[in-house]
Tab-separated table of C-alpha atoms and ligand atoms in Angstrom:
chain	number	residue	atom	x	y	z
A	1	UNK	CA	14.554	9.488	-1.028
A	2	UNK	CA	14.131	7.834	2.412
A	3	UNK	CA	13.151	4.174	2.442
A	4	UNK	CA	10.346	3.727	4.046
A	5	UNK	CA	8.694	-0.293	4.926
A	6	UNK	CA	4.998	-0.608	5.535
A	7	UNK	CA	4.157	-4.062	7.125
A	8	UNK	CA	1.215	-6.012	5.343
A	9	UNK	CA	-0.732	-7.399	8.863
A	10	UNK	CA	-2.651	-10.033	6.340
A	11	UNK	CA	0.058	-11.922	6.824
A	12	UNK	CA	0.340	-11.332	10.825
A	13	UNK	CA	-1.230	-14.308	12.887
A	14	UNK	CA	-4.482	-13.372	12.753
A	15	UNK	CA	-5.481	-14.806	16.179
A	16	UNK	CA	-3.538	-12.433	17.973
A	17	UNK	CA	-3.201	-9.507	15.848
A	18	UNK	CA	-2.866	-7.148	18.858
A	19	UNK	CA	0.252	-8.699	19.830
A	20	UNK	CA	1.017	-9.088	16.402
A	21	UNK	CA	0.832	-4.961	16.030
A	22	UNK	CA	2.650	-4.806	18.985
A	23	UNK	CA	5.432	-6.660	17.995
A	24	UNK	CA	5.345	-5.244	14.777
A	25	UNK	CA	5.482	-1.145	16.682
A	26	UNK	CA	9.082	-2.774	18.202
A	27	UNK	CA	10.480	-3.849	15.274
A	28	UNK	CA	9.952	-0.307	13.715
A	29	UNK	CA	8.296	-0.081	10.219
A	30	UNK	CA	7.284	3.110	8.592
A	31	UNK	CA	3.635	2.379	8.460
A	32	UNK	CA	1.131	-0.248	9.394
A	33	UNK	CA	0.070	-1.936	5.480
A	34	UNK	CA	-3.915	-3.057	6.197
A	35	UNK	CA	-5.588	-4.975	3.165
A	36	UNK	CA	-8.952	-4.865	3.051
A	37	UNK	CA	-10.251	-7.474	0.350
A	38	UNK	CA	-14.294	-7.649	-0.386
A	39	UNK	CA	-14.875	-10.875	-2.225
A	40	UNK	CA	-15.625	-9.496	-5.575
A	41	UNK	CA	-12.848	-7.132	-6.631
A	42	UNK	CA	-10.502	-9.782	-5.410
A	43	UNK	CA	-11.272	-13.366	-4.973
A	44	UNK	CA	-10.684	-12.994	-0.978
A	45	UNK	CA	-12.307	-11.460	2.369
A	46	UNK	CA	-10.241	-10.240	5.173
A	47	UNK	CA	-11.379	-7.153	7.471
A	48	UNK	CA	-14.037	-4.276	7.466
A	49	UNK	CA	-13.847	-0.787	9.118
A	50	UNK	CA	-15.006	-2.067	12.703
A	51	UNK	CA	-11.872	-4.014	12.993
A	52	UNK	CA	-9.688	-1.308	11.820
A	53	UNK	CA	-11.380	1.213	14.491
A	54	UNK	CA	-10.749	-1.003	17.529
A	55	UNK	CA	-6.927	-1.211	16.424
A	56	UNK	CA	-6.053	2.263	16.186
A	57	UNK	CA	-5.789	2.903	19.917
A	58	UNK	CA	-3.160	0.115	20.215
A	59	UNK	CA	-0.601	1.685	17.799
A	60	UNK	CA	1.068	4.716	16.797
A	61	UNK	CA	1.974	3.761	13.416
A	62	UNK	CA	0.030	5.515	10.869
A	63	UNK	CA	-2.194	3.209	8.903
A	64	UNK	CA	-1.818	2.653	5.519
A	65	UNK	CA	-5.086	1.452	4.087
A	66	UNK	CA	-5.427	-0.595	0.768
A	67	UNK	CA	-9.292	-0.993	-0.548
A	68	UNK	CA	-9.442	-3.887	-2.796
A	69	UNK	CA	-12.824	-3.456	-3.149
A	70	UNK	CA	-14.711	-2.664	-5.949
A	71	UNK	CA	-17.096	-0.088	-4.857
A	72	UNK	CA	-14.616	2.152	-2.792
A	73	UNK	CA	-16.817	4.975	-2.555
A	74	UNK	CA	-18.808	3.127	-0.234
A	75	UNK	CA	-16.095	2.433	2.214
A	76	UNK	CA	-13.974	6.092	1.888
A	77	UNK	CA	-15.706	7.628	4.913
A	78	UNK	CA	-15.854	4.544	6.734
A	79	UNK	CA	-12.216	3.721	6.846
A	80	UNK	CA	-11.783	7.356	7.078
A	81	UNK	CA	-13.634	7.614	10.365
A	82	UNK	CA	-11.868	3.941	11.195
A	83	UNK	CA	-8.645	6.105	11.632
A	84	UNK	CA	-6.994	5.756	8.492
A	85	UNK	CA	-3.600	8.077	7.252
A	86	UNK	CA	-3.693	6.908	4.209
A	87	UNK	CA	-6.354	5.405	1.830
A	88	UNK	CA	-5.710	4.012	-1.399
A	89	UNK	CA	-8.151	2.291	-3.959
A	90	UNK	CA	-7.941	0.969	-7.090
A	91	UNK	CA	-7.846	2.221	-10.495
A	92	UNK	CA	-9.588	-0.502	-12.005
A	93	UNK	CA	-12.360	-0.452	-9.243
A	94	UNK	CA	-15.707	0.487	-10.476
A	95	UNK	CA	-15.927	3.610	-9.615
A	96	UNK	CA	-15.435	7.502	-10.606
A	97	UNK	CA	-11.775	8.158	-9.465
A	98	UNK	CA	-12.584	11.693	-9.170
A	99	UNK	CA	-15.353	11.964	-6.865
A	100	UNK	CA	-13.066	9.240	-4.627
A	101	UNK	CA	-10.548	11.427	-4.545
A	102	UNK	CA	-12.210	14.308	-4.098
A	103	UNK	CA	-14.200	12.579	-1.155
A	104	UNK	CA	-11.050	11.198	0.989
A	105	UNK	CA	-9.466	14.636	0.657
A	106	UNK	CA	-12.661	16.442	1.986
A	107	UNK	CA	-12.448	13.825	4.793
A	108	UNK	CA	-8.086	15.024	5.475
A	109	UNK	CA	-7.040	11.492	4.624
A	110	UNK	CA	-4.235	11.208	2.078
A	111	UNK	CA	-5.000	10.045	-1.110
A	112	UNK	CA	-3.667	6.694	-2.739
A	113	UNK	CA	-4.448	4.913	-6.244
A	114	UNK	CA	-3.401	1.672	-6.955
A	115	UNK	CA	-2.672	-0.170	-10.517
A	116	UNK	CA	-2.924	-3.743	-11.245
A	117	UNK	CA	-0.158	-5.457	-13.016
A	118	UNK	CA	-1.956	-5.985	-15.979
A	119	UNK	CA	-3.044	-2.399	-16.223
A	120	UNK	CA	-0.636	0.534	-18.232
A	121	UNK	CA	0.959	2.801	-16.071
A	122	UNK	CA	-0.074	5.659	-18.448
A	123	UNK	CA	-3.380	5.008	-16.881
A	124	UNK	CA	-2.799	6.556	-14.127
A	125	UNK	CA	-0.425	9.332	-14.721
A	126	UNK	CA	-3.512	12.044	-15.133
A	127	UNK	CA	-4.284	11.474	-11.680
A	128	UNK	CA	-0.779	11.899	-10.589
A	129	UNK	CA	-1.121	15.485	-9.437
A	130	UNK	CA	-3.717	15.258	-6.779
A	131	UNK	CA	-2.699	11.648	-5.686
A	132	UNK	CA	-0.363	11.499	-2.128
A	133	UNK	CA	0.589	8.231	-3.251
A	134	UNK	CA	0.950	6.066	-6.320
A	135	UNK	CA	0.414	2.061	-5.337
A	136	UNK	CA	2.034	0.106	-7.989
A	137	UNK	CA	1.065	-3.775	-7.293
A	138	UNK	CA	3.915	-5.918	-7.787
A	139	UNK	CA	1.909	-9.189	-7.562
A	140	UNK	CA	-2.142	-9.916	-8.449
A	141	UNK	CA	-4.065	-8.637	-5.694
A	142	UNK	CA	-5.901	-11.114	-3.110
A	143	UNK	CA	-3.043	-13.140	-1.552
A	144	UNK	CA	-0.120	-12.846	0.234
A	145	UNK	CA	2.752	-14.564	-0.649
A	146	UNK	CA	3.051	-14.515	-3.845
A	147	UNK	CA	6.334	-13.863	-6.486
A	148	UNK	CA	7.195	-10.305	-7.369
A	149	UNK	CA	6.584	-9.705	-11.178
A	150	UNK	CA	9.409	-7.901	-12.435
A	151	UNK	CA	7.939	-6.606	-15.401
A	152	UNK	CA	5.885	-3.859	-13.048
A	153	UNK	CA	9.514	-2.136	-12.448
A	154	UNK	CA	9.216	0.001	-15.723
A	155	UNK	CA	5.974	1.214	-14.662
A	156	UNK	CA	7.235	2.283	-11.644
A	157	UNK	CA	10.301	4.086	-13.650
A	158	UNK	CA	7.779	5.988	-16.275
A	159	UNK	CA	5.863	7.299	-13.032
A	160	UNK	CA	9.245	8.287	-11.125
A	161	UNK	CA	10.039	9.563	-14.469
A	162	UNK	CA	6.832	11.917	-14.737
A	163	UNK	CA	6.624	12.497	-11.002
A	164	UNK	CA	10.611	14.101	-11.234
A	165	UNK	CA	9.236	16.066	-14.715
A	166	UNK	CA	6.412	17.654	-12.813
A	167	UNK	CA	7.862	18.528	-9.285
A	168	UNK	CA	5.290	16.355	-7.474
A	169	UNK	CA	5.681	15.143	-4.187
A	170	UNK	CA	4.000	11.887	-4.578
A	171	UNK	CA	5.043	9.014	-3.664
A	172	UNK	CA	5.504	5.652	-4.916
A	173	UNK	CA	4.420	2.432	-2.794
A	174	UNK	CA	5.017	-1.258	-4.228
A	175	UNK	CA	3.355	-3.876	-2.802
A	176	UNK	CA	3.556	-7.696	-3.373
A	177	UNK	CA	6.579	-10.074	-2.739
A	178	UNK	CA	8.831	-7.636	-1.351
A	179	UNK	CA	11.655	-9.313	-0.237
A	180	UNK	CA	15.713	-9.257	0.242
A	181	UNK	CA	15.708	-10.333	-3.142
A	182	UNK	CA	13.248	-7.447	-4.651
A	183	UNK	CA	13.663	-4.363	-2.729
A	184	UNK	CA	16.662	-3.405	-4.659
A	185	UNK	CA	15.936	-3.284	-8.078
A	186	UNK	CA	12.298	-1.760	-7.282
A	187	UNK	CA	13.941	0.993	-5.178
A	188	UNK	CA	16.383	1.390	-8.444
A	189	UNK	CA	13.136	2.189	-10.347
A	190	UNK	CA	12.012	4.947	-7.645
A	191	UNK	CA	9.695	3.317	-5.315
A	192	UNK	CA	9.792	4.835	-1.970
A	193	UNK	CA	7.712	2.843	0.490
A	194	UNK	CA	7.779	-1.094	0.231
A	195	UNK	CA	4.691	-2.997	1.562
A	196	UNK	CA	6.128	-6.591	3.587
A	197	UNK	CA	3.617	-9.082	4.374
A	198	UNK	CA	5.302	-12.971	4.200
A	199	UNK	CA	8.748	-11.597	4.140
A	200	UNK	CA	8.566	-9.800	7.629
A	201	UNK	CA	5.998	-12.247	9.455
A	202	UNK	CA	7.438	-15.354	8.420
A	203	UNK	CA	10.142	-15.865	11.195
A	204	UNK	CA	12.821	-14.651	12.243
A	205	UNK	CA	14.045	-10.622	13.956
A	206	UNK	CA	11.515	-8.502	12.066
A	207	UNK	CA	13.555	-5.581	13.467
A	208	UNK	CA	16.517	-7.087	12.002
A	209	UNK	CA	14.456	-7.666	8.512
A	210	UNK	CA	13.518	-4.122	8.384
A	211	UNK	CA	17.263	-3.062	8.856
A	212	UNK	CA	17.733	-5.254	6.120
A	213	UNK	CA	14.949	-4.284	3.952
A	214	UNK	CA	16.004	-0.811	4.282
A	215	UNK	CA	19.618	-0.874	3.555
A	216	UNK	CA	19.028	-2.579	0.401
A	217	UNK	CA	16.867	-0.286	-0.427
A	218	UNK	CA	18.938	2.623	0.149
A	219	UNK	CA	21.978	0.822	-2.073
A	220	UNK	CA	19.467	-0.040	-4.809
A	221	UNK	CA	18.995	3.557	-5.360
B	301	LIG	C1	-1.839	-8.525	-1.911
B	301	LIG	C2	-1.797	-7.499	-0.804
B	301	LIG	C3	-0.443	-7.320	-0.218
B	301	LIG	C4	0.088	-8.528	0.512
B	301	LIG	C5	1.588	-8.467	0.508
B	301	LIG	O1	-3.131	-8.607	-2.381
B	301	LIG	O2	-2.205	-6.239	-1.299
B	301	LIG	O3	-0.389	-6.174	0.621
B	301	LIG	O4	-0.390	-8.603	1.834
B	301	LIG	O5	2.073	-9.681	0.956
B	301	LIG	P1	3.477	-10.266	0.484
B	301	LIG	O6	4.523	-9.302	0.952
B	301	LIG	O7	3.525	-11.577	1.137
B	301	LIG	O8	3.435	-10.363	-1.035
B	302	LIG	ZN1	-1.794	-4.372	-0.053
């Protein structure tokens, strides 16, 4: 499997986040990671489809769109029409997964469903054939920042596990403290993309972090 890094912008400097994408484009990750948080599925705001829309004539990088909202049938089209690749919601939103899924692959987006680190893997695994991507949160959602819980890598093994068993393509995103220190032993368990927020905006050659990310990735398989 190739390696792939989406960069988390929450953790860009938000008062320039054009240059911030640009500068991000250079440094060459897979896919642009955009949280959008609504205050009552997560105890934290950050940005609604307007701002997504004016940013996706100043990259190329496909947009990787993570509703942490609880109603996500309300905001499908919307991000949709924003200019989103990928949109992924949550499996312990209030909503029917079905008709969510159904709706963002009426609209061509691919399809992404996220599970809390609280919540059982086996959860999800019925939705596992129509999903383009399985989110497994590697922190609580609603900060950036925060330490990887290891105890989400045996979820992410039981749905590599089942995803091998049934020939799917899908595939598996982790996202919370991803770091030098983490990528390894979650690309061990069969993760494929790895979301950076902190780790890749704090300082320092973000190209060079992404060459890093990446080749511990690939010897952690
Ligand atoms: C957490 C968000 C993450 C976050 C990742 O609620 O979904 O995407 O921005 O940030 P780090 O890499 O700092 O944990
Ligand atoms: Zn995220």
């Amino acid at each position: 499997m190739t390696i792939k890094i989406a960069s988390s912008i929450r953790s860009a400097d938000l008062s320039m986040l054009r240059e911030e994408i640009d500068r991000c484009e250079v440094a060459g990750p897979d896919l642009l990671h955009i949280d959008i948080m609504d205050g009552h599925f997560v105890p934290n705001l950050t940005m609604g489809p307007c701002v997504v829309k004016k940013l996706r004539p100043v990259t190329k990088l496909p947009f990787d769109v993570h509703l942490m909202v609880t109603h996500p049938e309300h905001f499908i089209e919307p991000f949709a029409d924003a200019g989103a690749d990928y949109i992924t919601f949550h499996l312990e939103a209030e909503s029917h997964l079905d008709d969510c899924i159904e709706k963002a692959r009426r609209l061509g987006v691919k399809v992404g469903l996220s599970i809390n680190p609280p919540t059982p893997i086996e959860k999800a695994l019925p939705y596992l054939d129509r999903l383009d991507m399985l989110l497994v949160m590697s922190v609580n959602p609603g900060f950036a920042g925060q330490g990887f819980i290891s105890e989400v890598l045996s979820k992410i093994a039981r749905a590599r596990e089942e995803i091998e068993e049934r020939g799917l393509n899908t595939v598996i995103e982790v996202d919370g403290g991803i770091t030098d220190q983490t990528i390894a032993p979650a690309a061990k368990a069969g993760a494929e993309i790895f979301v950076a927020g902190s780790y890749l905006f704090k300082g320092g050659d973000m190209a060079e972090k992404i060459r890093v990310l990446k080749e511990l990735g690939v010897s952690g398989q």
